[in-house]
Amino acid sequence: MNNPLFELLDRLEATRSLTTEEYAVLIAGRSPELAAAAAKKADRVRRAIYGNTVFIRGLIEIGNVCKNDCLYCGIRRSNKNCSRYRLSTDEILACCREGYPLGFRTFVMQGGEGGTIAVDEVCRTVEAIKREFPDCAVTLSLGEYPTEAYRAMRNAGADRYLLRHETADKAHYEMLHPKEMSWENRMRCLTDLKALGFQVGCGFMVGSPYQTTELLAKDLKFVETFRPDMCGIGPFIPHKDTPFADRPAGTVDETIFLLSLLRLVKPDLLLPATTALGSISPNGREQGILAGANVVMPNLSPQKAKENYTLYNNKLTTGAEAAQNLADLKARMAAIGYEIVSARGDIQRINE
Ligand code: SAM
């Protein structure tokens, strides 16, 4: 085919690299045909490394107290309508005890920052999980910390850390965050986490306010050069009690196209079909898997946590989203030709 867009896609598959300008041309040129071709390539590339397996992560929303005031986020500190909670170590362990027999071998502790849980408590909880479930991986997603805090978490046994970069562009970062947060610090955190030997996840929202095609192209270039082990992307979804309440949500179509491009940029990526994707479309998760994602993160949190950990409106909390309904999720994945497996699901790094 000598359509230049399809040629770019071929070159991306072959070389895993394009210029930022070329990424922008691909993103802007999305059509149903181009997206279908990208998904087909992404599926082939993923199957060569991970087969048809889909890894599961048990998500535990450990608390929504947050010192940050990110403009897009429903648990931002200035949202007075958010009813705050935090889980104790025992409550977190109870989630793991529920998840293990269901087949979960990764537990993700996610929460707000600075107030939900102190660093030494994070460490004690990680140690307790690892002691009771030595064959499981522990992933943390607790935001920005000083280097020494990350070192302590790693020494306590945490295996992975998810910290979305949110946007690879400093000026855009500043439009989404209050003055006291900085893009440089976010980058410092990601570099530290990698140096400390965590498997590291970055990521961004699709359709966030002020985002342009060029900015998304920078995100792809960032993934190409930073080389994370995981990358979490999902549509931006407005929350009524935030300054971005009236902004439009990101779309399923753009998100799944970007999932395919990310798979081609870094074939061994652990790439989740996120809750946000499932929340804006009834079969969003399936579409994500078909387009190249290979991870789903069902929610193991207690009901009070699920209800109050509201980053955006209309978040899925029941149905296949609940870890307790894993059989339903398994059936949905089987129906499209994929198999949910009970394994830690570490990255299978390919030689480059
Ligand atoms: N506090 C930690 C941090 O900042 O990394 C972890 C929790 S934070 C709420 C997890 C992610 O949720 C953020 O990185 C952001 O990308 C996503 N998020 C927040 N608000 C959102 C919204 N309105 N729509 C979609 N995703 C959102």
mmCIF file of C-alpha atoms and ligand atoms in Angstrom:
data_model
loop_
_atom_site.group_PDB
_atom_site.id
_atom_site.type_symbol
_atom_site.label_atom_id
_atom_site.label_comp_id
_atom_site.label_asym_id
_atom_site.label_seq_id
_atom_site.Cartn_x
_atom_site.Cartn_y
_atom_site.Cartn_z
ATOM 1 C CA MET A 1 0.000 0.000 0.000
ATOM 2 C CA ASN A 2 1.537 3.333 -0.845
ATOM 3 C CA ASN A 3 -0.677 5.497 1.299
ATOM 4 C CA PRO A 4 1.865 7.473 3.379
ATOM 5 C CA LEU A 5 -0.032 6.846 6.631
ATOM 6 C CA PHE A 6 0.077 3.079 6.162
ATOM 7 C CA GLU A 7 3.751 3.354 5.236
ATOM 8 C CA LEU A 8 4.413 5.172 8.503
ATOM 9 C CA LEU A 9 2.628 2.386 10.349
ATOM 10 C CA ASP A 10 4.768 -0.240 8.578
ATOM 11 C CA ARG A 11 7.912 1.660 9.464
ATOM 12 C CA LEU A 12 6.835 1.992 13.085
ATOM 13 C CA GLU A 13 6.311 -1.767 13.269
ATOM 14 C CA ALA A 14 9.696 -2.443 11.667
ATOM 15 C CA THR A 15 11.830 0.112 13.536
ATOM 16 C CA ARG A 16 9.768 0.893 16.691
ATOM 17 C CA SER A 17 10.637 4.516 16.204
ATOM 18 C CA LEU A 18 9.314 7.567 14.408
ATOM 19 C CA THR A 19 10.056 11.269 14.755
ATOM 20 C CA THR A 20 7.691 13.266 16.949
ATOM 21 C CA GLU A 21 6.360 14.927 13.782
ATOM 22 C CA GLU A 22 5.673 11.526 12.215
ATOM 23 C CA TYR A 23 3.827 10.351 15.326
ATOM 24 C CA ALA A 24 1.697 13.492 15.047
ATOM 25 C CA VAL A 25 0.906 12.735 11.386
ATOM 26 C CA LEU A 26 -0.217 9.216 12.329
ATOM 27 C CA ILE A 27 -2.362 10.406 15.237
ATOM 28 C CA ALA A 28 -3.985 13.138 13.143
ATOM 29 C CA GLY A 29 -4.536 10.713 10.261
ATOM 30 C CA ARG A 30 -6.580 8.218 12.256
ATOM 31 C CA SER A 31 -9.404 6.650 10.259
ATOM 32 C CA PRO A 32 -11.307 3.422 10.896
ATOM 33 C CA GLU A 33 -9.087 1.712 8.297
ATOM 34 C CA LEU A 34 -5.827 2.985 9.787
ATOM 35 C CA ALA A 35 -6.962 2.045 13.316
ATOM 36 C CA ALA A 36 -7.920 -1.452 12.137
ATOM 37 C CA ALA A 37 -4.509 -1.898 10.491
ATOM 38 C CA ALA A 38 -2.743 -0.650 13.653
ATOM 39 C CA ALA A 39 -4.789 -2.993 15.862
ATOM 40 C CA LYS A 40 -3.989 -5.963 13.614
ATOM 41 C CA LYS A 41 -0.261 -5.257 13.783
ATOM 42 C CA ALA A 42 -0.406 -4.589 17.530
ATOM 43 C CA ASP A 43 -2.184 -7.892 18.131
ATOM 44 C CA ARG A 44 0.409 -9.784 16.092
ATOM 45 C CA VAL A 45 3.301 -8.120 17.920
ATOM 46 C CA ARG A 46 1.733 -8.800 21.337
ATOM 47 C CA ARG A 47 0.964 -12.435 20.522
ATOM 48 C CA ALA A 48 4.622 -13.016 19.554
ATOM 49 C CA ILE A 49 5.633 -12.163 23.144
ATOM 50 C CA TYR A 50 2.632 -12.789 25.391
ATOM 51 C CA GLY A 51 0.453 -15.100 23.266
ATOM 52 C CA ASN A 52 -3.242 -14.600 23.963
ATOM 53 C CA THR A 53 -2.774 -14.196 27.712
ATOM 54 C CA VAL A 54 -4.222 -11.319 29.670
ATOM 55 C CA PHE A 55 -2.711 -10.577 33.066
ATOM 56 C CA ILE A 56 -4.870 -9.497 35.989
ATOM 57 C CA ARG A 57 -3.928 -7.084 38.775
ATOM 58 C CA GLY A 58 -5.973 -6.750 41.941
ATOM 59 C CA LEU A 59 -6.479 -3.024 42.474
ATOM 60 C CA ILE A 60 -6.742 -1.902 46.098
ATOM 61 C CA GLU A 61 -7.737 1.745 46.502
ATOM 62 C CA ILE A 62 -6.075 2.291 49.853
ATOM 63 C CA GLY A 63 -7.254 5.836 50.497
ATOM 64 C CA ASN A 64 -8.390 9.073 48.906
ATOM 65 C CA VAL A 65 -6.791 11.634 51.221
ATOM 66 C CA CYS A 66 -4.571 13.746 48.978
ATOM 67 C CA LYS A 67 -2.339 16.758 49.457
ATOM 68 C CA ASN A 68 -2.318 17.482 45.746
ATOM 69 C CA ASP A 69 -4.766 19.596 43.820
ATOM 70 C CA CYS A 70 -4.541 18.229 40.264
ATOM 71 C CA LEU A 71 -7.157 20.117 38.290
ATOM 72 C CA TYR A 72 -8.649 17.030 36.627
ATOM 73 C CA CYS A 73 -8.938 14.739 39.654
ATOM 74 C CA GLY A 74 -12.025 14.130 41.810
ATOM 75 C CA ILE A 75 -9.981 13.386 44.944
ATOM 76 C CA ARG A 76 -8.034 16.672 44.708
ATOM 77 C CA ARG A 77 -7.614 18.278 48.106
ATOM 78 C CA SER A 78 -9.923 21.210 47.442
ATOM 79 C CA ASN A 79 -12.898 18.992 46.609
ATOM 80 C CA LYS A 80 -14.933 19.420 49.780
ATOM 81 C CA ASN A 81 -17.631 17.042 48.504
ATOM 82 C CA CYS A 82 -15.290 14.083 48.570
ATOM 83 C CA SER A 83 -15.764 11.927 51.617
ATOM 84 C CA ARG A 84 -12.311 10.834 52.692
ATOM 85 C CA TYR A 85 -11.254 7.384 53.893
ATOM 86 C CA ARG A 86 -8.154 5.330 54.377
ATOM 87 C CA LEU A 87 -7.749 1.591 54.713
ATOM 88 C CA SER A 88 -5.703 0.082 57.536
ATOM 89 C CA THR A 89 -2.970 -2.469 56.908
ATOM 90 C CA ASP A 90 -5.402 -5.144 58.098
ATOM 91 C CA GLU A 91 -8.052 -3.994 55.640
ATOM 92 C CA ILE A 92 -5.498 -4.041 52.808
ATOM 93 C CA LEU A 93 -4.395 -7.542 53.807
ATOM 94 C CA ALA A 94 -8.034 -8.628 53.866
ATOM 95 C CA CYS A 95 -8.316 -7.516 50.202
ATOM 96 C CA CYS A 96 -5.278 -9.637 49.332
ATOM 97 C CA ARG A 97 -6.762 -12.616 51.194
ATOM 98 C CA GLU A 98 -9.890 -12.263 49.134
ATOM 99 C CA GLY A 99 -7.951 -11.855 45.885
ATOM 100 C CA TYR A 100 -5.446 -14.679 46.224
ATOM 101 C CA PRO A 101 -7.932 -17.576 45.965
ATOM 102 C CA LEU A 102 -9.578 -15.792 43.049
ATOM 103 C CA GLY A 103 -6.256 -16.076 41.209
ATOM 104 C CA PHE A 104 -4.650 -12.679 41.725
ATOM 105 C CA ARG A 105 -0.845 -12.749 41.933
ATOM 106 C CA THR A 106 -0.299 -8.985 41.744
ATOM 107 C CA PHE A 107 -1.725 -6.506 44.218
ATOM 108 C CA VAL A 108 -1.715 -2.823 43.354
ATOM 109 C CA MET A 109 -1.914 -0.355 46.227
ATOM 110 C CA GLN A 110 -3.183 2.916 44.769
ATOM 111 C CA GLY A 111 -4.147 6.075 46.601
ATOM 112 C CA GLY A 112 -3.885 9.773 47.206
ATOM 113 C CA GLU A 113 -0.680 11.355 48.333
ATOM 114 C CA GLY A 114 0.775 12.574 51.615
ATOM 115 C CA GLY A 115 -1.861 11.847 54.224
ATOM 116 C CA THR A 116 -3.370 8.586 53.136
ATOM 117 C CA ILE A 117 -0.501 6.513 54.427
ATOM 118 C CA ALA A 118 2.939 7.312 55.846
ATOM 119 C CA VAL A 119 6.046 5.901 54.160
ATOM 120 C CA ASP A 120 6.902 3.533 57.012
ATOM 121 C CA GLU A 121 3.346 2.241 56.976
ATOM 122 C CA VAL A 122 3.582 1.654 53.215
ATOM 123 C CA CYS A 123 6.752 -0.338 53.899
ATOM 124 C CA ARG A 124 5.222 -2.355 56.732
ATOM 125 C CA THR A 125 2.180 -3.160 54.609
ATOM 126 C CA VAL A 126 4.334 -4.224 51.644
ATOM 127 C CA GLU A 127 6.384 -6.453 53.968
ATOM 128 C CA ALA A 128 3.242 -7.994 55.423
ATOM 129 C CA ILE A 129 1.823 -8.750 51.956
ATOM 130 C CA LYS A 130 5.114 -10.259 50.773
ATOM 131 C CA ARG A 131 5.386 -12.369 53.941
ATOM 132 C CA GLU A 132 1.917 -13.818 53.515
ATOM 133 C CA PHE A 133 1.953 -14.025 49.707
ATOM 134 C CA PRO A 134 5.600 -14.549 48.705
ATOM 135 C CA ASP A 135 4.654 -15.589 45.174
ATOM 136 C CA CYS A 136 2.843 -12.305 44.500
ATOM 137 C CA ALA A 137 4.094 -9.020 43.104
ATOM 138 C CA VAL A 138 3.283 -5.774 44.871
ATOM 139 C CA THR A 139 2.776 -2.660 42.796
ATOM 140 C CA LEU A 140 2.584 0.789 44.339
ATOM 141 C CA SER A 141 0.782 3.765 42.811
ATOM 142 C CA LEU A 142 1.024 6.408 45.490
ATOM 143 C CA GLY A 143 2.425 9.393 43.647
ATOM 144 C CA GLU A 144 5.548 11.493 44.125
ATOM 145 C CA TYR A 145 8.028 10.905 46.952
ATOM 146 C CA PRO A 146 11.633 11.792 47.704
ATOM 147 C CA THR A 147 14.267 9.337 46.465
ATOM 148 C CA GLU A 148 14.858 7.921 49.935
ATOM 149 C CA ALA A 149 11.184 7.077 50.405
ATOM 150 C CA TYR A 150 11.159 5.167 47.109
ATOM 151 C CA ARG A 151 14.317 3.363 48.205
ATOM 152 C CA ALA A 152 12.641 2.305 51.455
ATOM 153 C CA MET A 153 9.590 1.037 49.554
ATOM 154 C CA ARG A 154 11.802 -0.947 47.202
ATOM 155 C CA ASN A 155 13.819 -2.374 50.117
ATOM 156 C CA ALA A 156 10.536 -3.399 51.753
ATOM 157 C CA GLY A 157 9.918 -5.606 48.728
ATOM 158 C CA ALA A 158 7.728 -3.556 46.371
ATOM 159 C CA ASP A 159 8.281 -4.827 42.832
ATOM 160 C CA ARG A 160 6.630 -2.236 40.628
ATOM 161 C CA TYR A 161 5.589 1.426 40.716
ATOM 162 C CA LEU A 162 3.013 3.179 38.569
ATOM 163 C CA LEU A 163 3.389 6.924 38.207
ATOM 164 C CA ARG A 164 1.775 8.398 35.144
ATOM 165 C CA HIS A 165 3.875 11.165 33.645
ATOM 166 C CA GLU A 166 0.460 12.712 32.686
ATOM 167 C CA THR A 167 2.004 14.644 29.772
ATOM 168 C CA ALA A 168 5.500 14.762 28.307
ATOM 169 C CA ASP A 169 5.236 18.527 27.824
ATOM 170 C CA LYS A 170 6.184 20.852 30.666
ATOM 171 C CA ALA A 171 3.842 23.687 29.655
ATOM 172 C CA HIS A 172 0.908 21.268 29.316
ATOM 173 C CA TYR A 173 1.765 19.734 32.698
ATOM 174 C CA GLU A 174 1.491 23.184 34.230
ATOM 175 C CA MET A 175 -1.985 23.663 32.744
ATOM 176 C CA LEU A 176 -3.186 20.480 34.445
ATOM 177 C CA HIS A 177 -1.550 20.967 37.847
ATOM 178 C CA PRO A 178 -1.288 23.652 40.510
ATOM 179 C CA LYS A 179 1.837 25.782 40.781
ATOM 180 C CA GLU A 180 3.394 23.756 43.576
ATOM 181 C CA MET A 181 3.642 20.663 41.383
ATOM 182 C CA SER A 182 6.361 20.439 38.775
ATOM 183 C CA TRP A 183 7.014 18.402 35.655
ATOM 184 C CA GLU A 184 10.691 18.241 36.600
ATOM 185 C CA ASN A 185 9.850 16.533 39.872
ATOM 186 C CA ARG A 186 7.594 14.032 38.105
ATOM 187 C CA MET A 187 10.476 13.205 35.751
ATOM 188 C CA ARG A 188 12.879 12.962 38.701
ATOM 189 C CA CYS A 189 10.531 10.471 40.347
ATOM 190 C CA LEU A 190 10.300 8.301 37.223
ATOM 191 C CA THR A 191 14.091 8.309 36.788
ATOM 192 C CA ASP A 192 14.600 7.419 40.469
ATOM 193 C CA LEU A 193 12.101 4.580 40.318
ATOM 194 C CA LYS A 194 13.869 3.077 37.335
ATOM 195 C CA ALA A 195 17.307 3.443 38.934
ATOM 196 C CA LEU A 196 16.042 1.733 42.095
ATOM 197 C CA GLY A 197 15.076 -1.353 40.085
ATOM 198 C CA PHE A 198 11.289 -1.060 40.162
ATOM 199 C CA GLN A 199 9.394 -2.203 37.088
ATOM 200 C CA VAL A 200 8.091 1.244 36.213
ATOM 201 C CA GLY A 201 4.837 2.365 34.654
ATOM 202 C CA CYS A 202 4.220 5.800 33.191
ATOM 203 C CA GLY A 203 1.108 6.950 31.334
ATOM 204 C CA PHE A 204 -1.256 9.719 30.380
ATOM 205 C CA MET A 205 -4.892 10.611 29.893
ATOM 206 C CA VAL A 206 -6.282 10.750 26.371
ATOM 207 C CA GLY A 207 -8.302 13.882 25.659
ATOM 208 C CA SER A 208 -7.131 15.819 28.706
ATOM 209 C CA PRO A 209 -7.830 19.558 28.578
ATOM 210 C CA TYR A 210 -5.485 21.526 26.271
ATOM 211 C CA GLN A 211 -4.085 18.319 24.773
ATOM 212 C CA THR A 212 -3.231 18.487 21.062
ATOM 213 C CA THR A 213 -2.088 15.938 18.508
ATOM 214 C CA GLU A 214 1.446 17.297 18.847
ATOM 215 C CA LEU A 215 1.356 16.792 22.612
ATOM 216 C CA LEU A 216 0.185 13.181 22.216
ATOM 217 C CA ALA A 217 3.027 12.681 19.730
ATOM 218 C CA LYS A 218 5.429 13.847 22.457
ATOM 219 C CA ASP A 219 3.910 11.259 24.803
ATOM 220 C CA LEU A 220 4.652 8.497 22.288
ATOM 221 C CA LYS A 221 8.208 9.791 21.862
ATOM 222 C CA PHE A 222 8.570 9.836 25.640
ATOM 223 C CA VAL A 223 7.563 6.169 25.867
ATOM 224 C CA GLU A 224 9.969 5.344 23.031
ATOM 225 C CA THR A 225 12.901 6.979 24.818
ATOM 226 C CA PHE A 226 12.113 6.469 28.533
ATOM 227 C CA ARG A 227 11.314 2.788 27.898
ATOM 228 C CA PRO A 228 8.917 2.058 30.765
ATOM 229 C CA ASP A 229 7.817 -1.496 31.596
ATOM 230 C CA MET A 230 4.169 -0.482 31.767
ATOM 231 C CA CYS A 231 2.092 2.337 30.365
ATOM 232 C CA GLY A 232 -1.369 3.194 31.655
ATOM 233 C CA ILE A 233 -3.551 5.244 29.342
ATOM 234 C CA GLY A 234 -7.236 5.945 29.590
ATOM 235 C CA PRO A 235 -9.636 8.641 28.472
ATOM 236 C CA PHE A 236 -9.911 11.804 30.545
ATOM 237 C CA ILE A 237 -13.389 11.796 32.106
ATOM 238 C CA PRO A 238 -14.628 15.009 33.751
ATOM 239 C CA HIS A 239 -15.530 15.091 37.428
ATOM 240 C CA LYS A 240 -18.300 17.499 38.435
ATOM 241 C CA ASP A 241 -16.432 18.964 41.421
ATOM 242 C CA THR A 242 -13.261 19.927 39.561
ATOM 243 C CA PRO A 243 -12.302 22.971 37.485
ATOM 244 C CA PHE A 244 -12.514 20.732 34.398
ATOM 245 C CA ALA A 245 -16.121 19.692 35.066
ATOM 246 C CA ASP A 246 -17.359 21.022 31.736
ATOM 247 C CA ARG A 247 -14.579 19.701 29.556
ATOM 248 C CA PRO A 248 -15.376 16.926 27.090
ATOM 249 C CA ALA A 249 -14.206 13.393 27.832
ATOM 250 C CA GLY A 250 -11.585 11.632 25.740
ATOM 251 C CA THR A 251 -12.856 9.088 23.232
ATOM 252 C CA VAL A 252 -12.703 5.312 23.047
ATOM 253 C CA ASP A 253 -11.534 5.433 19.440
ATOM 254 C CA GLU A 254 -8.556 7.673 20.085
ATOM 255 C CA THR A 255 -7.585 5.715 23.212
ATOM 256 C CA ILE A 256 -7.577 2.352 21.480
ATOM 257 C CA PHE A 257 -5.653 3.729 18.493
ATOM 258 C CA LEU A 258 -2.998 5.016 20.898
ATOM 259 C CA LEU A 259 -2.921 1.614 22.648
ATOM 260 C CA SER A 260 -2.067 0.028 19.285
ATOM 261 C CA LEU A 261 0.645 2.606 18.555
ATOM 262 C CA LEU A 262 2.160 2.105 22.023
ATOM 263 C CA ARG A 263 2.303 -1.663 21.450
ATOM 264 C CA LEU A 264 4.215 -1.030 18.218
ATOM 265 C CA VAL A 265 6.553 1.476 19.897
ATOM 266 C CA LYS A 266 7.452 -1.003 22.646
ATOM 267 C CA PRO A 267 6.235 -4.547 21.923
ATOM 268 C CA ASP A 268 6.919 -5.958 25.415
ATOM 269 C CA LEU A 269 4.954 -3.245 27.276
ATOM 270 C CA LEU A 270 2.474 -4.251 29.940
ATOM 271 C CA LEU A 271 -0.471 -2.271 28.694
ATOM 272 C CA PRO A 272 -3.724 -2.156 30.660
ATOM 273 C CA ALA A 273 -7.201 -1.750 29.254
ATOM 274 C CA THR A 274 -8.093 0.673 32.034
ATOM 275 C CA THR A 275 -11.183 1.153 34.179
ATOM 276 C CA ALA A 276 -11.632 4.582 32.591
ATOM 277 C CA LEU A 277 -11.828 2.933 29.153
ATOM 278 C CA GLY A 278 -14.392 0.438 30.473
ATOM 279 C CA SER A 279 -16.299 3.294 32.092
ATOM 280 C CA ILE A 280 -16.965 5.247 28.892
ATOM 281 C CA SER A 281 -17.988 2.280 26.776
ATOM 282 C CA PRO A 282 -19.656 -1.009 27.755
ATOM 283 C CA ASN A 283 -17.112 -3.014 25.769
ATOM 284 C CA GLY A 284 -14.217 -0.566 26.105
ATOM 285 C CA ARG A 285 -12.044 -3.101 27.874
ATOM 286 C CA GLU A 286 -12.556 -5.711 25.145
ATOM 287 C CA GLN A 287 -11.791 -3.139 22.460
ATOM 288 C CA GLY A 288 -8.600 -2.237 24.325
ATOM 289 C CA ILE A 289 -7.451 -5.863 24.499
ATOM 290 C CA LEU A 290 -8.226 -6.393 20.813
ATOM 291 C CA ALA A 291 -6.163 -3.298 20.006
ATOM 292 C CA GLY A 292 -3.045 -4.513 21.841
ATOM 293 C CA ALA A 293 -3.579 -4.162 25.604
ATOM 294 C CA ASN A 294 -2.676 -7.209 27.718
ATOM 295 C CA VAL A 295 -3.583 -6.306 31.316
ATOM 296 C CA VAL A 296 -6.828 -5.698 33.212
ATOM 297 C CA MET A 297 -7.053 -4.402 36.756
ATOM 298 C CA PRO A 298 -10.247 -5.533 38.493
ATOM 299 C CA ASN A 299 -11.105 -3.750 41.701
ATOM 300 C CA LEU A 300 -10.495 -5.595 44.983
ATOM 301 C CA SER A 301 -11.272 -2.612 47.209
ATOM 302 C CA PRO A 302 -13.993 -2.791 49.858
ATOM 303 C CA GLN A 303 -17.294 -1.198 48.810
ATOM 304 C CA LYS A 304 -16.771 2.027 50.845
ATOM 305 C CA ALA A 305 -13.489 2.569 49.039
ATOM 306 C CA LYS A 306 -14.925 1.889 45.587
ATOM 307 C CA GLU A 307 -17.659 4.427 46.181
ATOM 308 C CA ASN A 308 -15.413 7.192 47.467
ATOM 309 C CA TYR A 309 -12.383 6.713 45.247
ATOM 310 C CA THR A 310 -14.020 8.773 42.544
ATOM 311 C CA LEU A 311 -11.419 10.282 40.234
ATOM 312 C CA TYR A 312 -14.101 10.934 37.603
ATOM 313 C CA ASN A 313 -17.863 10.556 37.262
ATOM 314 C CA ASN A 314 -19.637 7.329 36.280
ATOM 315 C CA LYS A 315 -16.728 5.109 37.278
ATOM 316 C CA LEU A 316 -17.459 1.385 36.893
ATOM 317 C CA THR A 317 -17.614 -0.321 40.264
ATOM 318 C CA THR A 318 -19.703 -3.407 39.689
ATOM 319 C CA GLY A 319 -20.056 -6.079 37.010
ATOM 320 C CA ALA A 320 -16.862 -7.363 35.442
ATOM 321 C CA GLU A 321 -15.002 -4.478 37.083
ATOM 322 C CA ALA A 322 -15.308 -6.064 40.515
ATOM 323 C CA ALA A 323 -12.628 -8.644 41.268
ATOM 324 C CA GLN A 324 -15.327 -10.824 42.775
ATOM 325 C CA ASN A 325 -16.846 -11.141 39.293
ATOM 326 C CA LEU A 326 -13.688 -12.493 37.717
ATOM 327 C CA ALA A 327 -15.619 -15.349 36.121
ATOM 328 C CA ASP A 328 -17.603 -12.788 34.137
ATOM 329 C CA LEU A 329 -14.440 -11.004 33.012
ATOM 330 C CA LYS A 330 -12.855 -14.341 32.064
ATOM 331 C CA ALA A 331 -15.884 -15.207 29.962
ATOM 332 C CA ARG A 332 -15.813 -11.815 28.255
ATOM 333 C CA MET A 333 -12.142 -12.219 27.398
ATOM 334 C CA ALA A 334 -12.627 -15.826 26.239
ATOM 335 C CA ALA A 335 -15.422 -14.631 23.957
ATOM 336 C CA ILE A 336 -12.925 -12.478 22.046
ATOM 337 C CA GLY A 337 -10.161 -15.127 22.036
ATOM 338 C CA TYR A 338 -8.056 -14.154 25.060
ATOM 339 C CA GLU A 339 -7.284 -16.010 28.269
ATOM 340 C CA ILE A 340 -7.016 -14.482 31.725
ATOM 341 C CA VAL A 341 -4.182 -16.201 33.561
ATOM 342 C CA SER A 342 -3.261 -16.412 37.210
ATOM 343 C CA ALA A 343 0.400 -15.365 37.142
ATOM 344 C CA ARG A 344 2.525 -12.516 38.450
ATOM 345 C CA GLY A 345 2.754 -11.360 34.839
ATOM 346 C CA ASP A 346 6.132 -9.660 34.928
ATOM 347 C CA ILE A 347 7.391 -7.915 31.832
ATOM 348 C CA GLN A 348 9.037 -10.308 29.370
ATOM 349 C CA ARG A 349 11.761 -7.973 28.154
ATOM 350 C CA ILE A 350 12.781 -8.590 24.594
ATOM 351 C CA ASN A 351 16.339 -8.059 23.400
ATOM 352 C CA GLU A 352 16.791 -4.796 21.620
HETATM 353 N N1 SAM B 1 -1.841 9.789 43.587
HETATM 354 C C1 SAM B 1 -1.236 8.868 42.683
HETATM 355 C C2 SAM B 1 -0.687 9.597 41.471
HETATM 356 O O1 SAM B 1 -0.962 10.769 41.310
HETATM 357 O O2 SAM B 1 0.027 8.957 40.695
HETATM 358 C C3 SAM B 1 -2.111 7.713 42.268
HETATM 359 C C4 SAM B 1 -3.572 7.974 42.102
HETATM 360 S S1 SAM B 1 -4.001 9.039 40.735
HETATM 361 C C5 SAM B 1 -5.636 9.478 41.172
HETATM 362 C C6 SAM B 1 -4.126 7.882 39.398
HETATM 363 C C7 SAM B 1 -4.372 8.414 38.006
HETATM 364 O O3 SAM B 1 -5.732 8.685 37.814
HETATM 365 C C8 SAM B 1 -3.705 9.693 37.638
HETATM 366 O O4 SAM B 1 -2.380 9.449 37.269
HETATM 367 C C9 SAM B 1 -4.563 10.230 36.487
HETATM 368 O O5 SAM B 1 -3.940 10.023 35.221
HETATM 369 C C10 SAM B 1 -5.859 9.428 36.622
HETATM 370 N N2 SAM B 1 -7.011 10.349 36.707
HETATM 371 C C11 SAM B 1 -7.233 11.279 37.636
HETATM 372 N N3 SAM B 1 -8.335 12.008 37.337
HETATM 373 C C12 SAM B 1 -8.837 11.498 36.183
HETATM 374 C C13 SAM B 1 -9.955 11.832 35.363
HETATM 375 N N4 SAM B 1 -10.761 12.838 35.668
HETATM 376 N N5 SAM B 1 -10.162 11.101 34.244
HETATM 377 C C14 SAM B 1 -9.343 10.080 33.941
HETATM 378 N N6 SAM B 1 -8.267 9.722 34.664
HETATM 379 C C15 SAM B 1 -8.004 10.428 35.781
#
